């Protein structure tokens, strides 16, 4: 078996020649390509079957490299100093040199400095910023293990770096800093934390505002996302769980009565950080359990709980 250094060199060489690499990050696995190589970026869209109106995040080693592709403002500098490396993506005005394909032709670019040591090492060894969406087919559940990547995109990548299960488990928070700070996608860094760092309110953009930040798309096209193959519905507050054998249960903590069908418990103690780390793998297992549908419950909308609820909501097709 080749040693870790040899694997990293091979992965960096793959990036440099324009191929794709499955890259672990602390949030989810990414499908990485040289952000400045249009042909490589085109392979990402083709492999994911992702529409070209959905722009990619550019992954960088540090703030200095981020500011080589994006123009920071005072808020961005402050957030980068406090949160990077980590699960925060900043949407900022782009600099020349970022291909239109990466940004879907927008005047902004999304940048993030990931914390996972293998992501850091790949960016350093390849010597360039990496465009990387989550390594799943468009609209499906994001991968939190190397095996998940192999399953959906094994044929599309030159190699997959195995960094073990992702510690955070939901994607990065996507934040636009202008004109006022607004979260376009809740994620690994909570709104509360961002507001505290900035010393000002941080809005969670409504889905209409999120759509307005992106190129024009058919309404509703992005509503179903992070979706399992079988239908997922959200249990109304206070309602009992279904007790049919063909219904799979996705619960935060242990249900009062044992369900008849398959059941996944995200965190027996109700810890939201643990729940986020387990969310996507649990959804995948229930999807493959033979059940005809999944019933899930919302979690307290505190901290990373907002990101969990956002993903459940989208998996339910509620946008
Ligand atoms: O945690 C993550 O962010 C993972 C890992 C691999 O870093 N990546 C990820 O990428 O989730 P992706 O492509 O699955 O999601 C990127 C999100 C999309 O919702 C996209 O619309 C948004 O970021 N985005 C990218 N560029 C943007 C821009 N210029 N303006 C607004 N939103 C943007
Ligand atoms: Mg994604």
Short mmCIF file of C-alpha atoms and ligand atoms in Angstrom, two decimals:
data_model
loop_
_atom_site.label_atom_id
_atom_site.label_comp_id
_atom_site.label_asym_id
_atom_site.label_seq_id
_atom_site.Cartn_x
_atom_site.Cartn_y
_atom_site.Cartn_z
CA UNK A 1 0.00 0.00 0.00
CA UNK A 2 1.45 3.40 -0.98
CA UNK A 3 2.29 5.68 1.93
CA UNK A 4 0.36 8.84 2.73
CA UNK A 5 2.92 11.17 1.15
CA UNK A 6 2.93 9.22 -2.11
CA UNK A 7 -0.89 9.29 -2.20
CA UNK A 8 -0.89 13.04 -1.64
CA UNK A 9 1.66 13.58 -4.42
CA UNK A 10 -0.44 11.47 -6.78
CA UNK A 11 -3.57 13.43 -5.84
CA UNK A 12 -1.81 16.76 -6.40
CA UNK A 13 -0.53 15.54 -9.78
CA UNK A 14 -4.08 14.54 -10.73
CA UNK A 15 -5.32 18.04 -9.88
CA UNK A 16 -2.46 19.63 -11.84
CA UNK A 17 -3.24 17.62 -14.97
CA UNK A 18 -6.92 18.60 -14.76
CA UNK A 19 -8.44 15.49 -13.19
CA UNK A 20 -10.82 15.28 -10.23
CA UNK A 21 -10.01 14.14 -6.68
CA UNK A 22 -12.38 13.12 -3.89
CA UNK A 23 -11.29 15.36 -1.02
CA UNK A 24 -12.28 15.01 2.62
CA UNK A 25 -13.16 18.21 4.44
CA UNK A 26 -14.41 18.67 7.99
CA UNK A 27 -17.96 19.25 6.65
CA UNK A 28 -18.56 16.77 3.82
CA UNK A 29 -16.39 15.24 1.07
CA UNK A 30 -15.75 17.49 -1.92
CA UNK A 31 -15.15 16.77 -5.62
CA UNK A 32 -12.04 18.86 -6.17
CA UNK A 33 -10.66 20.40 -9.37
CA UNK A 34 -8.14 23.11 -10.23
CA UNK A 35 -10.32 26.22 -9.89
CA UNK A 36 -8.44 28.02 -12.69
CA UNK A 37 -8.71 25.16 -15.21
CA UNK A 38 -12.01 25.47 -17.10
CA UNK A 39 -11.81 21.94 -18.50
CA UNK A 40 -11.29 20.48 -15.04
CA UNK A 41 -14.19 22.52 -13.64
CA UNK A 42 -16.38 21.36 -16.55
CA UNK A 43 -15.66 17.75 -15.51
CA UNK A 44 -17.04 18.56 -12.05
CA UNK A 45 -20.36 19.75 -13.47
CA UNK A 46 -20.56 16.75 -15.80
CA UNK A 47 -19.75 14.20 -13.08
CA UNK A 48 -22.29 15.64 -10.66
CA UNK A 49 -24.88 16.24 -13.39
CA UNK A 50 -25.04 19.67 -11.85
CA UNK A 51 -26.73 22.53 -13.70
CA UNK A 52 -24.38 25.33 -14.71
CA UNK A 53 -26.40 27.96 -12.87
CA UNK A 54 -25.25 26.59 -9.49
CA UNK A 55 -21.81 28.07 -8.69
CA UNK A 56 -18.94 26.27 -6.90
CA UNK A 57 -16.98 27.11 -3.75
CA UNK A 58 -13.26 27.83 -4.19
CA UNK A 59 -11.17 26.20 -1.45
CA UNK A 60 -8.02 27.97 -0.34
CA UNK A 61 -5.10 27.45 2.04
CA UNK A 62 -5.43 30.70 3.97
CA UNK A 63 -6.93 34.20 3.83
CA UNK A 64 -4.08 35.47 1.62
CA UNK A 65 -4.94 32.91 -1.07
CA UNK A 66 -8.65 33.71 -0.63
CA UNK A 67 -8.00 37.38 -1.29
CA UNK A 68 -6.16 36.41 -4.49
CA UNK A 69 -9.50 35.26 -5.94
CA UNK A 70 -11.96 37.45 -3.98
CA UNK A 71 -11.98 41.04 -2.74
CA UNK A 72 -12.41 41.12 1.05
CA UNK A 73 -14.19 43.77 3.10
CA UNK A 74 -13.74 44.42 6.82
CA UNK A 75 -16.39 41.85 7.75
CA UNK A 76 -14.75 39.17 5.61
CA UNK A 77 -11.34 39.84 7.12
CA UNK A 78 -12.73 39.59 10.60
CA UNK A 79 -14.66 36.38 9.93
CA UNK A 80 -11.71 34.78 8.15
CA UNK A 81 -9.45 35.53 11.10
CA UNK A 82 -11.96 34.07 13.56
CA UNK A 83 -13.42 31.09 11.64
CA UNK A 84 -10.77 29.84 9.19
CA UNK A 85 -9.76 27.18 8.75
CA UNK A 86 -13.32 26.01 9.28
CA UNK A 87 -16.85 25.53 7.96
CA UNK A 88 -17.56 29.08 6.75
CA UNK A 89 -17.87 30.15 3.10
CA UNK A 90 -17.76 33.84 2.21
CA UNK A 91 -19.44 35.23 -0.91
CA UNK A 92 -17.39 38.23 -2.09
CA UNK A 93 -16.71 40.19 -5.28
CA UNK A 94 -14.52 38.08 -7.57
CA UNK A 95 -11.16 39.00 -9.03
CA UNK A 96 -10.21 38.35 -12.68
CA UNK A 97 -8.86 34.85 -13.27
CA UNK A 98 -11.75 32.95 -11.75
CA UNK A 99 -13.49 31.20 -14.67
CA UNK A 100 -17.15 32.10 -15.28
CA UNK A 101 -17.97 28.43 -15.03
CA UNK A 102 -16.95 28.43 -11.34
CA UNK A 103 -19.16 31.39 -10.46
CA UNK A 104 -21.95 30.70 -12.98
CA UNK A 105 -21.14 34.09 -14.44
CA UNK A 106 -21.86 35.95 -11.18
CA UNK A 107 -19.74 38.92 -10.16
CA UNK A 108 -19.17 37.20 -6.80
CA UNK A 109 -17.17 34.12 -5.84
CA UNK A 110 -17.60 31.83 -2.81
CA UNK A 111 -14.35 31.12 -0.91
CA UNK A 112 -13.60 28.86 2.02
CA UNK A 113 -10.53 27.63 3.87
CA UNK A 114 -11.25 24.04 5.00
CA UNK A 115 -9.90 22.67 8.29
CA UNK A 116 -9.36 19.02 7.35
CA UNK A 117 -5.62 18.26 7.22
CA UNK A 118 -5.96 16.29 3.96
CA UNK A 119 -7.82 19.16 2.28
CA UNK A 120 -5.16 21.55 3.51
CA UNK A 121 -2.43 19.24 2.26
CA UNK A 122 -4.05 18.84 -1.17
CA UNK A 123 -4.40 22.60 -1.65
CA UNK A 124 -0.76 23.08 -0.60
CA UNK A 125 0.63 20.20 -2.68
CA UNK A 126 -1.28 21.14 -5.82
CA UNK A 127 -0.32 24.77 -5.33
CA UNK A 128 -3.63 26.24 -6.47
CA UNK A 129 -7.15 27.04 -5.26
CA UNK A 130 -9.54 24.11 -5.63
CA UNK A 131 -13.12 24.38 -6.82
CA UNK A 132 -15.07 21.71 -4.96
CA UNK A 133 -18.76 21.06 -4.56
CA UNK A 134 -19.98 18.29 -2.30
CA UNK A 135 -19.09 14.96 -3.94
CA UNK A 136 -22.62 13.73 -4.60
CA UNK A 137 -24.86 13.65 -7.66
CA UNK A 138 -26.82 16.89 -7.93
CA UNK A 139 -29.73 17.04 -5.50
CA UNK A 140 -28.75 13.92 -3.58
CA UNK A 141 -27.38 13.39 -0.08
CA UNK A 142 -23.89 14.80 0.54
CA UNK A 143 -21.12 12.26 1.30
CA UNK A 144 -19.58 12.05 4.75
CA UNK A 145 -17.31 9.05 4.07
CA UNK A 146 -14.95 8.04 1.25
CA UNK A 147 -17.24 5.06 0.54
CA UNK A 148 -20.16 7.43 -0.14
CA UNK A 149 -18.04 9.23 -2.74
CA UNK A 150 -16.98 5.96 -4.38
CA UNK A 151 -20.61 4.86 -4.60
CA UNK A 152 -21.86 7.88 -6.58
CA UNK A 153 -18.75 9.30 -8.26
CA UNK A 154 -16.13 6.55 -8.17
CA UNK A 155 -15.86 6.50 -11.96
CA UNK A 156 -15.39 10.26 -12.25
CA UNK A 157 -12.39 10.71 -9.96
CA UNK A 158 -8.71 9.92 -10.45
CA UNK A 159 -8.61 9.05 -6.76
CA UNK A 160 -10.34 9.57 -3.43
CA UNK A 161 -8.37 10.63 -0.36
CA UNK A 162 -9.82 8.79 2.63
CA UNK A 163 -9.92 11.08 5.64
CA UNK A 164 -12.41 9.04 7.65
CA UNK A 165 -15.93 10.21 8.54
CA UNK A 166 -16.42 14.00 8.45
CA UNK A 167 -16.42 15.60 11.89
CA UNK A 168 -19.02 18.33 11.23
CA UNK A 169 -21.28 16.36 8.89
CA UNK A 170 -23.26 19.24 7.32
CA UNK A 171 -21.90 21.69 4.76
CA UNK A 172 -20.31 25.04 5.50
CA UNK A 173 -22.35 28.12 6.30
CA UNK A 174 -22.55 30.32 3.18
CA UNK A 175 -22.53 34.01 4.12
CA UNK A 176 -22.76 37.12 1.98
CA UNK A 177 -21.24 40.14 3.74
CA UNK A 178 -22.82 42.97 1.69
CA UNK A 179 -24.84 45.10 1.99
CA UNK A 180 -25.55 43.54 5.39
CA UNK A 181 -24.44 40.08 6.55
CA UNK A 182 -26.88 37.36 5.51
CA UNK A 183 -26.65 33.58 5.63
CA UNK A 184 -27.56 32.02 2.27
CA UNK A 185 -27.14 28.48 3.63
CA UNK A 186 -27.04 27.62 7.35
CA UNK A 187 -24.14 25.28 8.11
CA UNK A 188 -21.23 24.40 10.34
CA UNK A 189 -20.81 27.86 11.91
CA UNK A 190 -23.99 29.06 13.63
CA UNK A 191 -25.64 32.43 13.02
CA UNK A 192 -25.22 33.18 16.71
CA UNK A 193 -21.45 32.71 16.44
CA UNK A 194 -21.23 34.87 13.31
CA UNK A 195 -23.24 37.67 14.93
CA UNK A 196 -21.01 37.54 17.97
CA UNK A 197 -17.83 37.80 15.89
CA UNK A 198 -19.21 40.66 13.79
CA UNK A 199 -20.89 42.47 16.67
CA UNK A 200 -24.00 43.01 14.52
CA UNK A 201 -27.11 41.04 13.53
CA UNK A 202 -26.77 38.30 10.91
CA UNK A 203 -29.94 37.54 8.94
CA UNK A 204 -30.87 34.14 7.58
CA UNK A 205 -31.89 34.92 4.03
CA UNK A 206 -35.34 33.66 3.10
CA UNK A 207 -35.41 31.25 0.18
CA UNK A 208 -36.45 34.08 -2.18
CA UNK A 209 -33.37 36.09 -1.19
CA UNK A 210 -31.16 33.02 -1.59
CA UNK A 211 -32.55 32.52 -5.07
CA UNK A 212 -31.93 36.20 -5.84
CA UNK A 213 -28.21 35.70 -5.04
CA UNK A 214 -28.00 33.09 -7.78
CA UNK A 215 -28.47 33.29 -11.54
CA UNK A 216 -32.11 33.14 -12.66
CA UNK A 217 -33.47 29.60 -12.40
CA UNK A 218 -36.84 28.01 -12.76
CA UNK A 219 -38.68 28.48 -9.45
CA UNK A 220 -38.55 25.46 -7.20
CA UNK A 221 -35.69 23.83 -9.02
CA UNK A 222 -33.39 24.00 -6.05
CA UNK A 223 -36.02 23.23 -3.41
CA UNK A 224 -35.43 19.47 -3.42
CA UNK A 225 -31.88 18.94 -2.33
CA UNK A 226 -30.00 16.59 -0.04
CA UNK A 227 -32.78 14.20 -0.97
CA UNK A 228 -32.97 10.46 -0.38
CA UNK A 229 -34.58 8.33 -3.12
CA UNK A 230 -37.62 7.48 -1.03
CA UNK A 231 -39.89 10.33 0.14
CA UNK A 232 -39.04 12.06 3.40
CA UNK A 233 -41.66 13.90 5.43
CA UNK A 234 -41.39 15.94 8.61
CA UNK A 235 -43.44 14.85 11.59
CA UNK A 236 -45.73 17.62 12.84
CA UNK A 237 -44.73 18.82 16.32
CA UNK A 238 -46.38 16.79 19.06
CA UNK A 239 -47.61 14.07 16.68
CA UNK A 240 -46.72 10.43 17.45
CA UNK A 241 -44.32 8.62 15.12
CA UNK A 242 -45.80 6.33 12.48
CA UNK A 243 -45.81 2.78 13.64
CA UNK A 244 -45.87 0.97 10.33
CA UNK A 245 -43.10 -1.46 9.43
CA UNK A 246 -42.57 0.19 6.02
CA UNK A 247 -41.95 3.64 7.54
CA UNK A 248 -38.36 4.47 8.52
CA UNK A 249 -37.88 6.82 11.46
CA UNK A 250 -35.16 9.51 11.64
CA UNK A 251 -35.22 10.68 15.25
CA UNK A 252 -33.01 13.02 17.22
CA UNK A 253 -33.31 11.00 20.45
CA UNK A 254 -34.76 7.57 21.27
CA UNK A 255 -38.53 7.50 20.53
CA UNK A 256 -40.82 6.79 23.52
CA UNK A 257 -42.11 3.59 21.96
CA UNK A 258 -39.94 1.41 19.75
CA UNK A 259 -40.95 1.92 16.07
CA UNK A 260 -41.96 -1.12 14.01
CA UNK A 261 -39.77 -0.11 11.06
CA UNK A 262 -36.09 0.82 10.70
CA UNK A 263 -34.99 3.66 12.97
CA UNK A 264 -31.93 5.92 13.20
CA UNK A 265 -31.22 7.98 16.30
CA UNK A 266 -29.00 10.99 15.57
CA UNK A 267 -27.86 11.54 19.15
CA UNK A 268 -29.18 9.57 22.14
CA UNK A 269 -28.31 12.51 24.42
CA UNK A 270 -29.83 15.11 22.05
CA UNK A 271 -26.42 16.67 21.31
CA UNK A 272 -26.84 18.70 18.09
CA UNK A 273 -23.17 18.58 17.11
CA UNK A 274 -23.26 14.78 17.27
CA UNK A 275 -26.59 14.78 15.42
CA UNK A 276 -25.15 16.86 12.55
CA UNK A 277 -22.18 14.52 12.22
CA UNK A 278 -24.56 11.53 11.91
CA UNK A 279 -27.29 13.11 9.77
CA UNK A 280 -26.33 12.27 6.18
CA UNK A 281 -25.04 8.74 6.86
CA UNK A 282 -28.25 7.99 8.79
CA UNK A 283 -30.37 9.30 5.91
CA UNK A 284 -28.47 7.08 3.49
CA UNK A 285 -28.95 3.98 5.65
CA UNK A 286 -32.70 4.59 5.93
CA UNK A 287 -32.85 5.23 2.18
CA UNK A 288 -31.33 1.78 1.63
CA UNK A 289 -33.34 0.05 4.36
CA UNK A 290 -36.18 -1.15 2.14
CA UNK A 291 -38.67 1.21 3.81
CA UNK A 292 -41.15 2.98 1.54
CA UNK A 293 -40.72 6.40 3.14
CA UNK A 294 -38.85 8.24 5.89
CA UNK A 295 -40.42 10.20 8.69
CA UNK A 296 -38.09 12.70 10.39
CA UNK A 297 -38.38 15.20 13.21
CA UNK A 298 -37.10 18.75 13.37
CA UNK A 299 -34.47 19.46 16.02
CA UNK A 300 -34.18 22.53 18.27
CA UNK A 301 -33.24 25.49 16.01
CA UNK A 302 -30.22 26.39 18.11
CA UNK A 303 -26.64 26.59 16.80
CA UNK A 304 -26.00 23.87 14.21
CA UNK A 305 -29.63 22.75 14.72
CA UNK A 306 -30.59 25.39 12.13
CA UNK A 307 -28.41 23.66 9.55
CA UNK A 308 -29.89 20.25 10.42
CA UNK A 309 -33.45 21.58 10.03
CA UNK A 310 -32.52 23.27 6.74
CA UNK A 311 -31.25 19.94 5.31
CA UNK A 312 -34.32 18.02 6.60
CA UNK A 313 -36.60 20.65 5.12
CA UNK A 314 -34.89 20.40 1.73
CA UNK A 315 -34.84 16.59 1.85
CA UNK A 316 -38.61 16.89 2.33
CA UNK A 317 -38.76 19.09 -0.79
CA UNK A 318 -39.88 22.11 1.22
CA UNK A 319 -36.95 24.31 0.10
O1 LIG B 1 -19.00 22.41 3.25
C1 LIG B 1 -19.04 22.75 2.07
O2 LIG B 1 -19.30 23.92 1.73
C2 LIG B 1 -18.77 21.69 1.02
C3 LIG B 1 -17.31 21.24 1.14
C4 LIG B 1 -16.90 20.28 0.04
O3 LIG B 1 -16.48 22.37 1.21
N1 LIG B 1 -19.04 22.18 -0.30
C5 LIG B 1 -20.31 22.40 -0.73
O4 LIG B 1 -20.37 22.83 -2.03
O5 LIG B 1 -21.30 22.23 -0.04
P1 LIG B 1 -21.72 22.82 -2.88
O6 LIG B 1 -21.31 23.13 -4.27
O7 LIG B 1 -22.44 21.53 -2.67
O8 LIG B 1 -22.54 24.02 -2.30
C6 LIG B 1 -22.11 25.35 -2.55
C7 LIG B 1 -23.19 26.32 -2.24
C8 LIG B 1 -24.33 26.22 -3.22
O9 LIG B 1 -25.55 26.34 -2.51
C9 LIG B 1 -24.10 27.43 -4.13
O10 LIG B 1 -25.31 27.90 -4.68
C10 LIG B 1 -23.48 28.44 -3.16
O11 LIG B 1 -22.66 27.65 -2.33
N2 LIG B 1 -22.66 29.43 -3.86
C11 LIG B 1 -21.48 29.23 -4.49
N3 LIG B 1 -21.04 30.37 -5.05
C12 LIG B 1 -21.94 31.32 -4.77
C13 LIG B 1 -22.05 32.72 -5.06
N4 LIG B 1 -21.13 33.35 -5.79
N5 LIG B 1 -23.15 33.39 -4.60
C14 LIG B 1 -24.08 32.74 -3.86
N6 LIG B 1 -24.03 31.41 -3.53
C15 LIG B 1 -22.98 30.72 -3.99
MG1 LIG B 2 -23.89 20.16 -2.40
#
